[in-house]
Amino acid sequence: MNEAPRQRPPAAPPPRPPSVSSPASPVEESAHSLDVSGARLHYWTAGAADRPAVALTHGAGADHRMFDPQIPALVGAGYRTLRWDVRYHGASASATGRFRTGYAAEDLAALLDAAEVRRPVVLLGQSMGGNIAQEYLRRRPDEVAALVVIGSTSNTLPITRGERRRLAISRTLMRLMPYRRLSRWMARASAEDPAAQEYLRETFVANGRRSFLTTWDGMTRTVAPSPGYRVEQRELLICGERDGTGNIRSAMERWSERDPNSEFHVIPGAGHVANLDRPDEVNRLTVAFLKA
C-alpha cells in the first residue's frame, strides 16, 4: 500500500492561467473548473478533441504539475490529455472532510464527462493516482482502454495482517509528526532528483496538514482484496529502482504476474516519482506502450 476531522475548504491557490506553454516543448493547455459533490475541481486539457485521450492523476500530496514532463510527450505522440488536481490538492478545494478513492474515481468520471472525453480512455496514475485509476477501472471497465501506473500498489491483491496493521498505525504516526518535518522527509523519500524533491516539498506544504491527513486516512483504507479478480485491459506498471515506499516494488511484481496483459518495468536510478526522476525513460516506455 502507498504508505480527519471535518474541515472547512482550505484556501485554494490560484489556478494556472487559461493557457500554459513550455518554451522548450510548446504545448497549450486550457484550464477548467467543475463543482462536484462539495468540491470545486480544477483540471487542464491539451490536444485535439478527436484524439485518443490519456487522463493523468497525481500522487498524494502532489498536484497536476507532477506531469509537466509527460504532457509534451503525450500530446506530441498524438494524444489528448486531461490532468487534474484531486480534491484536497492544489487548486481543488473540498468541504466534505473525507477522502476515499471511490469518491475520487467518480470525480474523474465527472471531469471526463465535462471535457467530453471520448471513451475508452487511457488512465495514467502515480502512487495514489494509480489507486484511483484502478478504482475507476473496477467501476467502469468498459470505459478504460489501458492502465499506466507508476509507483503504486494493487487495490485488490491480498496483504498480510502485519501490512494492514502498519497502515492503521501510519494514520497515527502521520498526525504526530510536525508537518513541515513530515513534508521534508516525504519529499526526500519520494524523489532522487533535487528539483523533484523541492517541487514535492513545496506542494506538501502548500496543500497543508489537514488536507494531507484527510487524504492519507482514505488511502490507508484503499485495499479491498478480491480473490479471482483480474484486469483484462493492457497494463504498463512502472517502478523506480530506488522506490522504498512500503511494499510497492514487490506488490507491483505480484500484480504484473496476476494480470494476463501486464508488463512491468523498473527504472534505473529513479525513486517513487519515476516520472520526475527519469522523465525521458518513462515517456519513452509510455508512448511505446500506447502505440503498440
Tab-separated table of C-alpha atoms in Angstrom:
chain	number	residue	atom	x	y	z
A	1	MET	CA	0.000	0.000	0.000
A	2	ASN	CA	1.125	3.591	-0.587
A	3	GLU	CA	2.032	4.194	2.860
A	4	ALA	CA	-9.532	13.823	9.953
A	5	PRO	CA	-11.593	15.737	11.219
A	6	ARG	CA	-14.294	17.560	9.234
A	7	GLN	CA	-12.895	20.789	7.907
A	8	ARG	CA	-13.791	23.907	6.038
A	9	PRO	CA	-12.461	24.176	2.483
A	10	PRO	CA	-8.800	25.222	2.541
A	11	ALA	CA	-7.872	28.421	0.785
A	12	ALA	CA	-7.105	27.322	-2.751
A	13	PRO	CA	-4.095	28.671	-4.589
A	14	PRO	CA	-4.992	30.443	-7.824
A	15	PRO	CA	-5.305	28.109	-10.825
A	16	ARG	CA	-2.815	28.320	-13.631
A	17	PRO	CA	-3.504	30.778	-16.473
A	18	PRO	CA	-6.012	29.709	-19.153
A	19	SER	CA	-3.197	28.534	-21.403
A	20	VAL	CA	0.248	27.398	-20.454
A	21	SER	CA	3.129	26.652	-22.769
A	22	SER	CA	6.646	25.371	-22.283
A	23	PRO	CA	9.322	27.254	-24.205
A	24	ALA	CA	11.218	24.032	-24.878
A	25	SER	CA	8.214	21.973	-25.985
A	26	PRO	CA	5.268	24.298	-26.696
A	27	VAL	CA	2.006	22.720	-25.557
A	28	GLU	CA	-1.027	24.856	-24.874
A	29	GLU	CA	-3.334	23.719	-22.093
A	30	SER	CA	-6.779	25.072	-21.313
A	31	ALA	CA	-7.787	25.458	-17.666
A	32	HIS	CA	-11.249	24.491	-16.417
A	33	SER	CA	-13.114	24.006	-13.153
A	34	LEU	CA	-16.161	21.982	-12.165
A	35	ASP	CA	-18.216	21.785	-8.967
A	36	VAL	CA	-18.654	18.143	-7.961
A	37	SER	CA	-20.120	16.810	-4.688
A	38	GLY	CA	-18.876	19.508	-2.341
A	39	ALA	CA	-15.641	20.242	-4.195
A	40	ARG	CA	-14.516	22.660	-6.868
A	41	LEU	CA	-12.182	20.612	-9.054
A	42	HIS	CA	-9.631	22.185	-11.379
A	43	TYR	CA	-8.374	20.410	-14.485
A	44	TRP	CA	-6.340	21.108	-17.614
A	45	THR	CA	-6.697	19.740	-21.152
A	46	ALA	CA	-4.402	19.726	-24.173
A	47	GLY	CA	-4.513	18.212	-27.649
A	48	ALA	CA	-7.266	17.929	-30.207
A	49	ALA	CA	-10.648	16.666	-29.022
A	50	ASP	CA	-10.764	13.915	-31.663
A	51	ARG	CA	-7.532	12.269	-30.450
A	52	PRO	CA	-7.430	9.240	-28.132
A	53	ALA	CA	-7.255	10.521	-24.566
A	54	VAL	CA	-4.973	9.969	-21.590
A	55	ALA	CA	-6.204	11.081	-18.145
A	56	LEU	CA	-3.389	11.676	-15.637
A	57	THR	CA	-3.884	11.545	-11.857
A	58	HIS	CA	-1.138	12.621	-9.456
A	59	GLY	CA	0.064	11.138	-6.176
A	60	ALA	CA	-0.915	12.093	-2.623
A	61	GLY	CA	0.447	15.466	-1.544
A	62	ALA	CA	1.334	16.492	-5.112
A	63	ASP	CA	-0.711	18.251	-7.791
A	64	HIS	CA	-1.219	18.225	-11.560
A	65	ARG	CA	2.209	19.768	-12.158
A	66	MET	CA	3.909	16.467	-11.412
A	67	PHE	CA	3.109	15.552	-15.028
A	68	ASP	CA	4.739	18.616	-16.583
A	69	PRO	CA	7.367	16.383	-18.273
A	70	GLN	CA	4.744	13.983	-19.660
A	71	ILE	CA	2.285	16.367	-21.334
A	72	PRO	CA	4.534	17.428	-24.264
A	73	ALA	CA	5.491	13.808	-24.952
A	74	LEU	CA	1.890	12.583	-24.962
A	75	VAL	CA	0.471	15.457	-26.995
A	76	GLY	CA	3.396	15.200	-29.415
A	77	ALA	CA	2.637	11.493	-29.855
A	78	GLY	CA	-0.922	12.292	-30.916
A	79	TYR	CA	-2.915	12.074	-27.683
A	80	ARG	CA	-5.326	14.384	-25.922
A	81	THR	CA	-4.505	14.849	-22.238
A	82	LEU	CA	-6.522	15.695	-19.155
A	83	ARG	CA	-4.788	16.215	-15.825
A	84	TRP	CA	-6.360	17.477	-12.649
A	85	ASP	CA	-5.915	18.427	-9.031
A	86	VAL	CA	-7.582	15.726	-6.937
A	87	ARG	CA	-9.816	17.143	-4.195
A	88	TYR	CA	-7.729	18.375	-1.209
A	89	HIS	CA	-4.802	19.014	-3.570
A	90	GLY	CA	-3.566	22.051	-5.447
A	91	ALA	CA	-6.410	24.309	-6.529
A	92	SER	CA	-9.177	21.751	-5.817
A	93	ALA	CA	-10.819	22.642	-2.512
A	94	SER	CA	-13.301	20.317	-0.789
A	95	ALA	CA	-15.770	20.748	2.071
A	96	THR	CA	-16.559	17.070	2.641
A	97	GLY	CA	-13.949	16.336	5.347
A	98	ARG	CA	-13.458	12.823	3.977
A	99	PHE	CA	-11.438	11.200	1.205
A	100	ARG	CA	-11.904	7.835	-0.478
A	101	THR	CA	-10.564	6.533	-3.787
A	102	GLY	CA	-14.117	5.706	-4.833
A	103	TYR	CA	-15.123	9.347	-4.479
A	104	ALA	CA	-12.062	10.404	-6.466
A	105	ALA	CA	-12.862	7.895	-9.229
A	106	GLU	CA	-16.327	9.423	-9.571
A	107	ASP	CA	-14.759	12.899	-9.578
A	108	LEU	CA	-12.592	11.840	-12.507
A	109	ALA	CA	-15.609	10.456	-14.352
A	110	ALA	CA	-17.378	13.801	-13.908
A	111	LEU	CA	-14.375	15.685	-15.291
A	112	LEU	CA	-14.119	13.385	-18.306
A	113	ASP	CA	-17.811	13.946	-18.991
A	114	ALA	CA	-17.469	17.717	-18.634
A	115	ALA	CA	-14.485	17.738	-21.001
A	116	GLU	CA	-16.395	15.493	-23.443
A	117	VAL	CA	-13.553	12.979	-23.457
A	118	ARG	CA	-14.304	10.028	-25.675
A	119	ARG	CA	-14.212	6.581	-24.086
A	120	PRO	CA	-12.448	4.291	-23.745
A	121	VAL	CA	-9.691	6.370	-22.174
A	122	VAL	CA	-6.174	5.517	-21.024
A	123	LEU	CA	-5.721	6.121	-17.292
A	124	LEU	CA	-2.249	7.099	-16.091
A	125	GLY	CA	-1.658	7.431	-12.356
A	126	GLN	CA	1.272	7.877	-9.999
A	127	SER	CA	1.018	6.361	-6.491
A	128	MET	CA	-2.407	7.478	-5.188
A	129	GLY	CA	-3.300	8.270	-8.804
A	130	GLY	CA	-2.708	4.615	-9.647
A	131	ASN	CA	-5.105	3.550	-6.902
A	132	ILE	CA	-7.739	5.967	-8.203
A	133	ALA	CA	-7.243	4.676	-11.752
A	134	GLN	CA	-7.745	1.089	-10.567
A	135	GLU	CA	-10.957	2.020	-8.770
A	136	TYR	CA	-12.228	3.770	-11.896
A	137	LEU	CA	-11.458	0.640	-13.933
A	138	ARG	CA	-13.186	-1.620	-11.409
A	139	ARG	CA	-16.337	0.516	-11.527
A	140	ARG	CA	-16.315	1.320	-15.258
A	141	PRO	CA	-14.324	-1.376	-17.092
A	142	ASP	CA	-15.831	-0.614	-20.494
A	143	GLU	CA	-14.597	2.985	-20.299
A	144	VAL	CA	-10.896	2.135	-19.893
A	145	ALA	CA	-8.600	1.253	-22.794
A	146	ALA	CA	-5.429	0.690	-20.744
A	147	LEU	CA	-3.700	1.488	-17.453
A	148	VAL	CA	-0.302	3.097	-16.955
A	149	VAL	CA	0.671	3.011	-13.277
A	150	ILE	CA	3.818	4.471	-11.697
A	151	GLY	CA	4.847	3.556	-8.163
A	152	SER	CA	1.551	2.200	-6.837
A	153	THR	CA	0.173	-0.944	-5.268
A	154	SER	CA	-2.762	-3.076	-6.361
A	155	ASN	CA	-6.086	-2.291	-4.704
A	156	THR	CA	-7.265	-5.876	-4.995
A	157	LEU	CA	-4.332	-8.154	-4.136
A	158	PRO	CA	-4.261	-9.554	-0.585
A	159	ILE	CA	-1.972	-8.004	2.027
A	160	THR	CA	-0.697	-9.556	5.224
A	161	ARG	CA	-2.104	-8.857	8.651
A	162	GLY	CA	1.143	-7.075	9.505
A	163	GLU	CA	0.877	-4.827	6.448
A	164	ARG	CA	-2.701	-3.914	7.327
A	165	ARG	CA	-1.665	-3.147	10.912
A	166	ARG	CA	1.170	-0.897	9.713
A	167	LEU	CA	-1.260	1.029	7.515
A	168	ALA	CA	-3.513	1.667	10.503
A	169	ILE	CA	-0.571	2.727	12.686
A	170	SER	CA	0.639	5.122	9.987
A	171	ARG	CA	-2.521	7.196	10.423
A	172	THR	CA	-1.462	7.979	13.994
A	173	LEU	CA	2.215	8.460	13.177
A	174	MET	CA	1.434	10.966	10.440
A	175	ARG	CA	-0.630	13.040	12.858
A	176	LEU	CA	2.110	13.058	15.491
A	177	MET	CA	4.956	14.245	13.254
A	178	PRO	CA	5.365	18.035	12.810
A	179	TYR	CA	4.034	18.723	9.338
A	180	ARG	CA	6.946	20.699	7.916
A	181	ARG	CA	9.304	17.971	9.064
A	182	LEU	CA	6.999	15.361	7.532
A	183	SER	CA	6.924	17.326	4.260
A	184	ARG	CA	10.717	17.425	4.041
A	185	TRP	CA	11.018	13.741	4.891
A	186	MET	CA	8.412	12.616	2.354
A	187	ALA	CA	9.921	14.763	-0.404
A	188	ARG	CA	13.381	13.282	0.160
A	189	ALA	CA	11.979	9.758	0.414
A	190	SER	CA	9.966	10.088	-2.803
A	191	ALA	CA	12.445	11.596	-5.275
A	192	GLU	CA	16.094	11.251	-6.230
A	193	ASP	CA	16.248	14.404	-8.346
A	194	PRO	CA	16.818	17.586	-6.248
A	195	ALA	CA	14.377	19.631	-8.335
A	196	ALA	CA	11.707	16.955	-7.892
A	197	GLN	CA	12.344	16.911	-4.143
A	198	GLU	CA	11.894	20.682	-3.955
A	199	TYR	CA	8.681	20.540	-6.010
A	200	LEU	CA	7.241	17.856	-3.710
A	201	ARG	CA	8.251	19.699	-0.537
A	202	GLU	CA	6.593	22.849	-1.846
A	203	THR	CA	3.356	21.074	-2.778
A	204	PHE	CA	3.146	19.168	0.513
A	205	VAL	CA	3.453	22.446	2.401
A	206	ALA	CA	1.019	24.293	0.122
A	207	ASN	CA	-1.640	21.564	0.368
A	208	GLY	CA	-1.443	21.727	4.163
A	209	ARG	CA	-1.597	19.327	7.073
A	210	ARG	CA	-5.370	18.837	7.262
A	211	SER	CA	-5.727	18.083	3.583
A	212	PHE	CA	-2.828	15.634	3.634
A	213	LEU	CA	-4.067	13.780	6.731
A	214	THR	CA	-7.583	13.553	5.284
A	215	THR	CA	-6.161	12.081	2.089
A	216	TRP	CA	-3.821	9.717	3.935
A	217	ASP	CA	-6.656	8.397	6.063
A	218	GLY	CA	-8.553	7.466	2.917
A	219	MET	CA	-5.531	5.978	1.193
A	220	THR	CA	-4.819	3.592	4.085
A	221	ARG	CA	-8.322	2.162	3.585
A	222	THR	CA	-7.981	1.559	-0.150
A	223	VAL	CA	-7.034	-2.122	-0.214
A	224	ALA	CA	-10.007	-4.423	-0.805
A	225	PRO	CA	-8.663	-7.940	-1.532
A	226	SER	CA	-10.666	-9.604	-4.278
A	227	PRO	CA	-9.655	-13.238	-4.919
A	228	GLY	CA	-10.081	-14.171	-8.542
A	229	TYR	CA	-10.148	-10.563	-9.780
A	230	ARG	CA	-8.117	-9.946	-12.939
A	231	VAL	CA	-7.579	-6.892	-15.105
A	232	GLU	CA	-8.071	-7.785	-18.762
A	233	GLN	CA	-7.033	-4.411	-20.176
A	234	ARG	CA	-3.426	-3.803	-21.117
A	235	GLU	CA	-1.303	-2.500	-18.244
A	236	LEU	CA	2.075	-0.805	-18.045
A	237	LEU	CA	3.435	-0.967	-14.487
A	238	ILE	CA	6.484	1.192	-13.718
A	239	CYS	CA	8.563	1.256	-10.540
A	240	GLY	CA	11.674	3.245	-9.700
A	241	GLU	CA	14.708	1.143	-8.864
A	242	ARG	CA	15.133	3.102	-5.609
A	243	ASP	CA	11.475	3.250	-4.643
A	244	GLY	CA	11.490	2.199	-0.994
A	245	THR	CA	7.902	3.243	-0.304
A	246	GLY	CA	6.144	0.483	1.603
A	247	ASN	CA	5.887	-2.780	-0.342
A	248	ILE	CA	5.381	-1.133	-3.722
A	249	ARG	CA	8.028	-2.971	-5.741
A	250	SER	CA	7.085	-6.466	-4.562
A	251	ALA	CA	3.390	-5.629	-4.886
A	252	MET	CA	3.832	-4.427	-8.469
A	253	GLU	CA	5.743	-7.585	-9.332
A	254	ARG	CA	2.892	-9.731	-7.965
A	255	TRP	CA	0.356	-7.517	-9.717
A	256	SER	CA	2.089	-7.975	-13.065
A	257	GLU	CA	2.230	-11.749	-12.567
A	258	ARG	CA	-1.506	-11.866	-11.840
A	259	ASP	CA	-2.827	-9.969	-14.846
A	260	PRO	CA	-2.517	-11.532	-18.310
A	261	ASN	CA	-1.871	-8.340	-20.314
A	262	SER	CA	0.549	-6.603	-17.970
A	263	GLU	CA	4.181	-5.592	-18.368
A	264	PHE	CA	6.444	-4.437	-15.527
A	265	HIS	CA	9.481	-2.164	-15.838
A	266	VAL	CA	11.998	-0.968	-13.249
A	267	ILE	CA	13.528	2.455	-13.978
A	268	PRO	CA	17.241	2.609	-13.048
A	269	GLY	CA	18.197	5.390	-10.658
A	270	ALA	CA	14.606	6.521	-10.063
A	271	GLY	CA	12.684	6.765	-6.817
A	272	HIS	CA	8.960	6.769	-6.070
A	273	VAL	CA	8.255	9.544	-8.584
A	274	ALA	CA	9.987	7.860	-11.507
A	275	ASN	CA	8.221	10.155	-13.981
A	276	LEU	CA	10.055	13.134	-12.411
A	277	ASP	CA	13.375	11.408	-11.673
A	278	ARG	CA	13.697	9.827	-15.134
A	279	PRO	CA	11.075	11.534	-17.315
A	280	ASP	CA	12.633	10.682	-20.679
A	281	GLU	CA	12.684	6.956	-19.919
A	282	VAL	CA	9.154	6.951	-18.517
A	283	ASN	CA	7.902	8.913	-21.526
A	284	ARG	CA	9.641	6.525	-23.929
A	285	LEU	CA	8.096	3.463	-22.268
A	286	THR	CA	4.658	5.063	-22.053
A	287	VAL	CA	4.454	6.198	-25.672
A	288	ALA	CA	5.815	2.877	-26.951
A	289	PHE	CA	3.233	1.027	-24.848
A	290	LEU	CA	0.369	3.183	-26.101
A	291	LYS	CA	1.454	2.834	-29.725
A	292	ALA	CA	1.895	-0.964	-29.562
